[in-house]
Coordinates of C-alpha atoms in Angstrom, one line a residue:
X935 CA 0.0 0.0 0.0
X936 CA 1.4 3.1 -0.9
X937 CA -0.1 6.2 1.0
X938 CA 1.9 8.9 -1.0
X939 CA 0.8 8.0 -4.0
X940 CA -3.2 8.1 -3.2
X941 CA -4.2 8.2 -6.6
X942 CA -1.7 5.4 -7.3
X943 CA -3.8 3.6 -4.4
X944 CA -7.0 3.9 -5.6
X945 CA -6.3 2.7 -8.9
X946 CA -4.7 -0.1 -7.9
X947 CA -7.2 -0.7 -5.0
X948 CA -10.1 -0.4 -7.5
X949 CA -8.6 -3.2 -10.2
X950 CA -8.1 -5.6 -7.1
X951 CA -10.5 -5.6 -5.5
X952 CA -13.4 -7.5 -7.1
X953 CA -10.6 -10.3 -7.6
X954 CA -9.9 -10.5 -4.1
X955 CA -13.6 -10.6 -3.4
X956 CA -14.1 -13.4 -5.9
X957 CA -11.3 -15.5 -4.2
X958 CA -12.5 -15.0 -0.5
X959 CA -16.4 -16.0 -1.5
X960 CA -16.1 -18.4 -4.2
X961 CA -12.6 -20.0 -5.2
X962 CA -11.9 -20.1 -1.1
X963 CA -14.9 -22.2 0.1
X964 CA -14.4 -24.7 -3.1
X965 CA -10.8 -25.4 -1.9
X966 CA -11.8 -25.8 1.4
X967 CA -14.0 -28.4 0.7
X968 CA -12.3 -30.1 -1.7
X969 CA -9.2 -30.8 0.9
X970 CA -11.5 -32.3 3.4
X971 CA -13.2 -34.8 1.0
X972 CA -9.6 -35.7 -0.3
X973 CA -8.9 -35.8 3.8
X974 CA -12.2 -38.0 4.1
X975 CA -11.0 -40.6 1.2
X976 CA -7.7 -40.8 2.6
X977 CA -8.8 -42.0 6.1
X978 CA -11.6 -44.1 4.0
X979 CA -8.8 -46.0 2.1
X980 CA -6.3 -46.1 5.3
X981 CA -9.1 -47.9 7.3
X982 CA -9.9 -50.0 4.9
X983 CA -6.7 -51.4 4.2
X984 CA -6.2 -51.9 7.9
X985 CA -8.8 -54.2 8.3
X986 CA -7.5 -56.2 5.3
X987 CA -3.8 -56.6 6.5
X988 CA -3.4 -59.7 8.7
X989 CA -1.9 -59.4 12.2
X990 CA 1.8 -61.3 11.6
X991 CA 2.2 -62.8 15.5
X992 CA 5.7 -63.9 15.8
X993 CA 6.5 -66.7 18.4
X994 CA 9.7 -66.9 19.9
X995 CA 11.6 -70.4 19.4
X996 CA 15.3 -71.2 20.9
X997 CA 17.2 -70.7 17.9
X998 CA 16.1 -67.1 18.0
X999 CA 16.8 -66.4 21.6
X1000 CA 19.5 -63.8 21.3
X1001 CA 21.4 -61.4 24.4
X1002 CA 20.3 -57.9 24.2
X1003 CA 22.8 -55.7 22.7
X1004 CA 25.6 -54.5 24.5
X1005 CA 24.7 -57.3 27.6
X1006 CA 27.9 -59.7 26.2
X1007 CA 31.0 -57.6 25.9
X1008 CA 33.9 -59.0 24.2
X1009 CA 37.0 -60.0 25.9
X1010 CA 40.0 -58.3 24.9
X1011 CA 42.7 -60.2 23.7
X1012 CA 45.8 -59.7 24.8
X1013 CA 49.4 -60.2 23.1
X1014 CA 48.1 -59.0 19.6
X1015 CA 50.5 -56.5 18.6
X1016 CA 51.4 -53.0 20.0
X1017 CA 48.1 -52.2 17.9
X1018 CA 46.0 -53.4 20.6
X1019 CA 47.0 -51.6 23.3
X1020 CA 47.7 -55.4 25.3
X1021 CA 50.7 -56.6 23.6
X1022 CA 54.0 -57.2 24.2
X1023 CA 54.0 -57.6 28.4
X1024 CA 50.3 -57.8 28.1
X1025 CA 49.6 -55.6 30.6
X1026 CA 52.2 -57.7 32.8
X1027 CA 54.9 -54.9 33.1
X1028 CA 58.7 -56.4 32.7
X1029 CA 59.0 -59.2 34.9
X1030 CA 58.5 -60.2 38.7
X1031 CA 56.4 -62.5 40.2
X1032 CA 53.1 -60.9 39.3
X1033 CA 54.4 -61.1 35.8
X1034 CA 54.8 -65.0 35.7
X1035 CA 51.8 -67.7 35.4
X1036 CA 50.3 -68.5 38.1
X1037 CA 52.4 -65.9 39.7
X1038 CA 49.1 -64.8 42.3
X1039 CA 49.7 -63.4 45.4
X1040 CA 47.6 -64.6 48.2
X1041 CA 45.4 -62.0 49.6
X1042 CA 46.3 -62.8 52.9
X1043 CA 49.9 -62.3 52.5
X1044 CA 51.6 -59.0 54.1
X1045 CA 54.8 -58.3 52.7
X1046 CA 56.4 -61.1 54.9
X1047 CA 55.3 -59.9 58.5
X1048 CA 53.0 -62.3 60.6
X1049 CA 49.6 -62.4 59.5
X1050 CA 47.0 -60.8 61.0
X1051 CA 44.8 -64.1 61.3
X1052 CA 48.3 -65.5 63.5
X1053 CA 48.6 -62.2 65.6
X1054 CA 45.3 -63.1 67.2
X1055 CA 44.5 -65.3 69.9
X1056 CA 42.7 -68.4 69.4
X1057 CA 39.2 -68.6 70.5
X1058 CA 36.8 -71.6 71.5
X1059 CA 37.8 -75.8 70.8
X1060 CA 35.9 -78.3 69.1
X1061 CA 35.1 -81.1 71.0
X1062 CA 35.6 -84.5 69.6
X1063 CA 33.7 -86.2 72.6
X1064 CA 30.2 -84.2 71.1
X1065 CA 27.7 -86.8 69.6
X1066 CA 24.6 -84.3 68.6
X1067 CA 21.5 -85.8 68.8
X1068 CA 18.2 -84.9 66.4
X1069 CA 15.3 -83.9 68.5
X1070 CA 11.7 -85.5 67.9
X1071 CA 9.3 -83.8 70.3
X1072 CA 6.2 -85.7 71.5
X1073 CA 3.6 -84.0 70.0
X1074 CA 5.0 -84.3 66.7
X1075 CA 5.1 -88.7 67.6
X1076 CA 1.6 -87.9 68.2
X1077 CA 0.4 -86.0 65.2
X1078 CA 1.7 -88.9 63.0
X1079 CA 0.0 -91.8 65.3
X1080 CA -3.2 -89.3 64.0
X1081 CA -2.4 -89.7 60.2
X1082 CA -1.8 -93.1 60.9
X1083 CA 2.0 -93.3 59.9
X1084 CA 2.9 -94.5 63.0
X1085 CA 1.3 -97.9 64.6
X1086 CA 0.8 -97.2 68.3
X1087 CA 0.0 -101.0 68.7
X1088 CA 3.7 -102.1 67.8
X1089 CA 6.1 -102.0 70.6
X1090 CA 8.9 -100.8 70.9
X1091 CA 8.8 -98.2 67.8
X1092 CA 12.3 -98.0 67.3
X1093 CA 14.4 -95.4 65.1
X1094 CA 13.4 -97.5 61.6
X1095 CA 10.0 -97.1 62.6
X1096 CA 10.6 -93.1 62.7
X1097 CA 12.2 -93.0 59.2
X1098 CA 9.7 -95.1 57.5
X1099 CA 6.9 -93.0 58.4
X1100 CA 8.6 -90.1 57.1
X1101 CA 8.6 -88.1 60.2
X1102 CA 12.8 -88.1 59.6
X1103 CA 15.4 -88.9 57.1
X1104 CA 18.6 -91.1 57.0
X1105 CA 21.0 -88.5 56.7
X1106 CA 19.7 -86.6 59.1
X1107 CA 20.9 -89.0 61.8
X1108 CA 24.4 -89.0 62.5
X1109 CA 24.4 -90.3 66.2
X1110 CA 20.8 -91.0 67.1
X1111 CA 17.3 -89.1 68.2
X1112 CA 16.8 -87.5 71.1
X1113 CA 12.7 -87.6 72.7
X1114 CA 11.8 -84.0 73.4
X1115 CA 9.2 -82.8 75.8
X1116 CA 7.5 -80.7 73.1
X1117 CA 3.7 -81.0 72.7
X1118 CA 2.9 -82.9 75.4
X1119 CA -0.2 -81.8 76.2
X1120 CA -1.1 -83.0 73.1
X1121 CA 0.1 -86.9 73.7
X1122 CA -2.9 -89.3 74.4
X1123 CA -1.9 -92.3 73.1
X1124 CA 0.5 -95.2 75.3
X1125 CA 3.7 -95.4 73.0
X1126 CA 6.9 -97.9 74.0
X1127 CA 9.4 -95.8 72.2
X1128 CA 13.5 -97.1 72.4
X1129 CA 15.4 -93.9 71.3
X1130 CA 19.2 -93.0 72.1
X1131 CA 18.3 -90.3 74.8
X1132 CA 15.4 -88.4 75.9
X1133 CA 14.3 -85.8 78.5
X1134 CA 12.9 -85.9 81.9
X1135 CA 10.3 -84.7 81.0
X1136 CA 9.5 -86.3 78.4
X1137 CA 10.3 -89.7 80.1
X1138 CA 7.8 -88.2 82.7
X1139 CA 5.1 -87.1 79.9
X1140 CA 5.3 -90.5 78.2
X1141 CA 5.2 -92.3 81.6
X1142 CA 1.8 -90.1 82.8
X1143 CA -0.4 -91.5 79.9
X1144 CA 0.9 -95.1 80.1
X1145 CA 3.5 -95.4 77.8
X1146 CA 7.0 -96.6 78.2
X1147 CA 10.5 -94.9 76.9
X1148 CA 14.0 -96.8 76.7
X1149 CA 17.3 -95.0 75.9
X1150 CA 19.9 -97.7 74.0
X1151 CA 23.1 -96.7 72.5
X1152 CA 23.7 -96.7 69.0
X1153 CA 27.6 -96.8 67.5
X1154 CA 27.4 -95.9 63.9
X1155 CA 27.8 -99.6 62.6
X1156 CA 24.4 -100.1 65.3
X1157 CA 22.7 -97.4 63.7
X1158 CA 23.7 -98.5 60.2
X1159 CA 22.3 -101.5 60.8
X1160 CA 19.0 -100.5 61.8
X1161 CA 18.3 -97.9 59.8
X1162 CA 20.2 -100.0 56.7
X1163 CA 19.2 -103.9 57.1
X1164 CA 19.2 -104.4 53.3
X1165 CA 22.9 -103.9 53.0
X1166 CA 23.9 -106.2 55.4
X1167 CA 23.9 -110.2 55.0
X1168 CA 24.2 -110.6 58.6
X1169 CA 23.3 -107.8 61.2
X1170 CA 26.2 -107.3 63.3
X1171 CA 25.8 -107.5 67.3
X1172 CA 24.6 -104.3 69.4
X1173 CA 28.3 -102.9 70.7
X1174 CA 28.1 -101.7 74.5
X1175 CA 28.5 -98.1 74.9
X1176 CA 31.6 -96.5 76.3
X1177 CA 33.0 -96.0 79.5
X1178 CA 32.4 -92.5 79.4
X1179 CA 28.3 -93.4 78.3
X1180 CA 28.1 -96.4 80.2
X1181 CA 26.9 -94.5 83.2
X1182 CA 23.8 -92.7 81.5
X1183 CA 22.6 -96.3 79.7
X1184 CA 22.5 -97.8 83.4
X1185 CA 20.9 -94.9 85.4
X1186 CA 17.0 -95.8 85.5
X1187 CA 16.3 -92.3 86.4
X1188 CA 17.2 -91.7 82.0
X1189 CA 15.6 -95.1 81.4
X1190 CA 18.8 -96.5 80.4
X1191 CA 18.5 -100.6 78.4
X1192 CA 21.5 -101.3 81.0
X1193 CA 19.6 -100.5 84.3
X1194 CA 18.4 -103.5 86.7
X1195 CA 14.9 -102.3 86.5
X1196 CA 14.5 -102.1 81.9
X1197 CA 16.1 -105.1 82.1
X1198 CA 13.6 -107.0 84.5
X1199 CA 11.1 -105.0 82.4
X1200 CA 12.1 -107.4 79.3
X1201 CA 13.0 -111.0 81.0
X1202 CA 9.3 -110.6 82.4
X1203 CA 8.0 -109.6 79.4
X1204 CA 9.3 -112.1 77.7
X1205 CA 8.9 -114.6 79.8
X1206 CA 5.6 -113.4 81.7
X1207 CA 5.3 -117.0 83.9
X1208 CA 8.3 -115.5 86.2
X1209 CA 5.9 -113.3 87.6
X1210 CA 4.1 -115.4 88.6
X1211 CA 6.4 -117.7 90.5
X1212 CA 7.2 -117.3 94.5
X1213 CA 10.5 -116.0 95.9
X1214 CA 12.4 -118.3 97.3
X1215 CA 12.4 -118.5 101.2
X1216 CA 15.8 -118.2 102.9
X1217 CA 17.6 -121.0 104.7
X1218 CA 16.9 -120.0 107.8
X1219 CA 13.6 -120.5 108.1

C-alpha cells in the first residue's frame, strides 16, 4: 500500500479488489472443501486397508533367543600387537612375580610380616567327645500316630520305625534321636518308644499316659544297621556303649537298656510265667 501516491492507491485498490472478493467468496470455500473430501478418502482408504492386512504374530523359538545388545562384551585379547593396546607384556609390566603364570599373590599375604589371622589369639575348641542328637518332640510322635504313619500298637517303635513313616530322614541321623518334651499336652496315646536319649520330661510325659521310653546306644555300625538292614547279610551284634556313656545307659532315672529295673522290664516280658512264681524263702527259716 502506498499512501503517498493516493491516486496510485486507488487505482490499484479499484482493479483488485473484485478479484480479491471473488477469491474469499467463491474460489476459497471450493478449496476448502475439496481438501476435506480428499482428507475423508484418505482416512476411508487407510481404514480399509487396515482391516485387510493380517496381524503377523511372531513366536519366539530357541534358535532365535539372542542377548540384548551391549549385555555380552567381548573380551579383549591380549598379546596382539602393539596395535592393541595389550601386547607385548600384556599388561604384565617387565618381569616379577606378578608377571609370571600363576604368579598370584595370596590375599592374605603381608609383605612377609605375621599375619594378622596369627597375631590373634585363638578362641573356643571343638570337641571331639560331642555326639549331637536330632530332637523329635512328643507331639510331633503324636500328630503322625493321628495320620496313621505310626502304629501305636507295635512295641517298641524303634528309630526305623521313625524313618519309614517319614517323620525323619537317614542323613539326618548321624548319632541318634533325642525324645523331646514338646507337645505334650497333646500326647494321648501309650507309646513304648527305644530312642538313644530323651528328656525328663518327656520320660515323665510319656510315663503319665501309660506309655514306656528306653534309651539304647547306638555306634554308627548299630545305627547303620537298623536304619540300613538291606545292606547287610548278617546284622552285626549291638556294641556296648563307652565308658564315658556307660553310666547314663545304666541310670533308671534316663531309662537307660542297661539299668536292673528295663532289664527286669524285658526278661518278664518275655517270659511273663516269672511273675508269677514265688521267691524263694531263705535258709533260715
Amino acid at each position: 500500500h502506498v499512501s503517498w501516491y493516493p491516486e496510485v492507491t486507488t487505482t490499484i485498490s479499484g482493479y483488485l479488489y473484485p478479484a480479491f472478493s471473488f477469491f474469499k467468496y467463491t474460489m476459497l470455500p471450493a478449496l476448502q472443501h475439496a481438501r476435506k473430501s480428499l482428507q475423508k478418502e484418505a482416512l476411508s482408504l487407510f481404514s480399509t486397508k487396515v482391516e485387510t492386512v493380517k496381524e503377523v504374530v511372531q513366536c519366539i523359538r530357541l534358535n532365535d533367543l539372542v542377548d540384548n545388545v551391549g549385555a555380552v562384551k567381548k573380551k579383549r585379547r591380549v598379546g596382539r600387537g602393539i596395535g592393541s593396546s595389550k601386547g607385548k607384556t600384556s599388561g604384565r609390566g617387565h618381569k616379577g612375580q606378578k608377571a609370571r603364570s600363576g604368579g598370584n599373590i595370596h590375599p592374605s599375604f603381608e609383605g612377609g610380616q605375621t599375619k594378622f589371622y596369627k597375631r590373634i589369639p585363638k578362641r573356643g575348641m571343638k570337641n571331639s567327645n560331642a555326639m549331637p542328637m536330632l530332637g523329635i518332640n512328643l507331639g510331633k510322635i503324636q500328630d503322625y500316630v493321628d495320620m496313621g504313619r505310626l502304629d501305636p500298637n507295635k512295641r517298641p517303635l524303634t528309630l526305623k520305625d521313625l524313618v519309614d513313616s517319614g517323620m525323619v530322614k537317614n542323613n539326618a541321623i548321624d548319632h541318634g534321636i533325642k525324645l523331646l518334651s514338646g507337645g505334650k499336652k497333646r500326647l494321648v496315646t501309650p507309646l513304648s518308644l527305644e530312642v538313644s536319649r530323651a528328656s525328663q520330661s518327656a520320660i515323665k510325659a510319656l510315663e503319665n499316659v501309660g506309655g514306656e521310653v528306653t534309651t539304647v546306644h547306638f555306634n554308627r555300625l548299630a545305627l547303620r544297621a537298623l536304619l540300613k538292614p538291606h545292606k547287610f547279610d548278617v546284622i552285626p551284634k549291638r556294641a556296648r556303649p563307652p565308658p564315658r556313656l556307660m553310666t547314663y545307659y545304666r541310670s533308671y532315672k534316663n531309662r537307660g537298656y542297661l539299668s536292673p529295673q528295663i532289664q527286669m522290664r524285658k526278661l518278664l516280658r518275655a517270659r511273663p510265667e516269672l511273675a508269677n512264681q514265688q521267691k524263694p524263702k531263705d535258709a533260715t527259716e
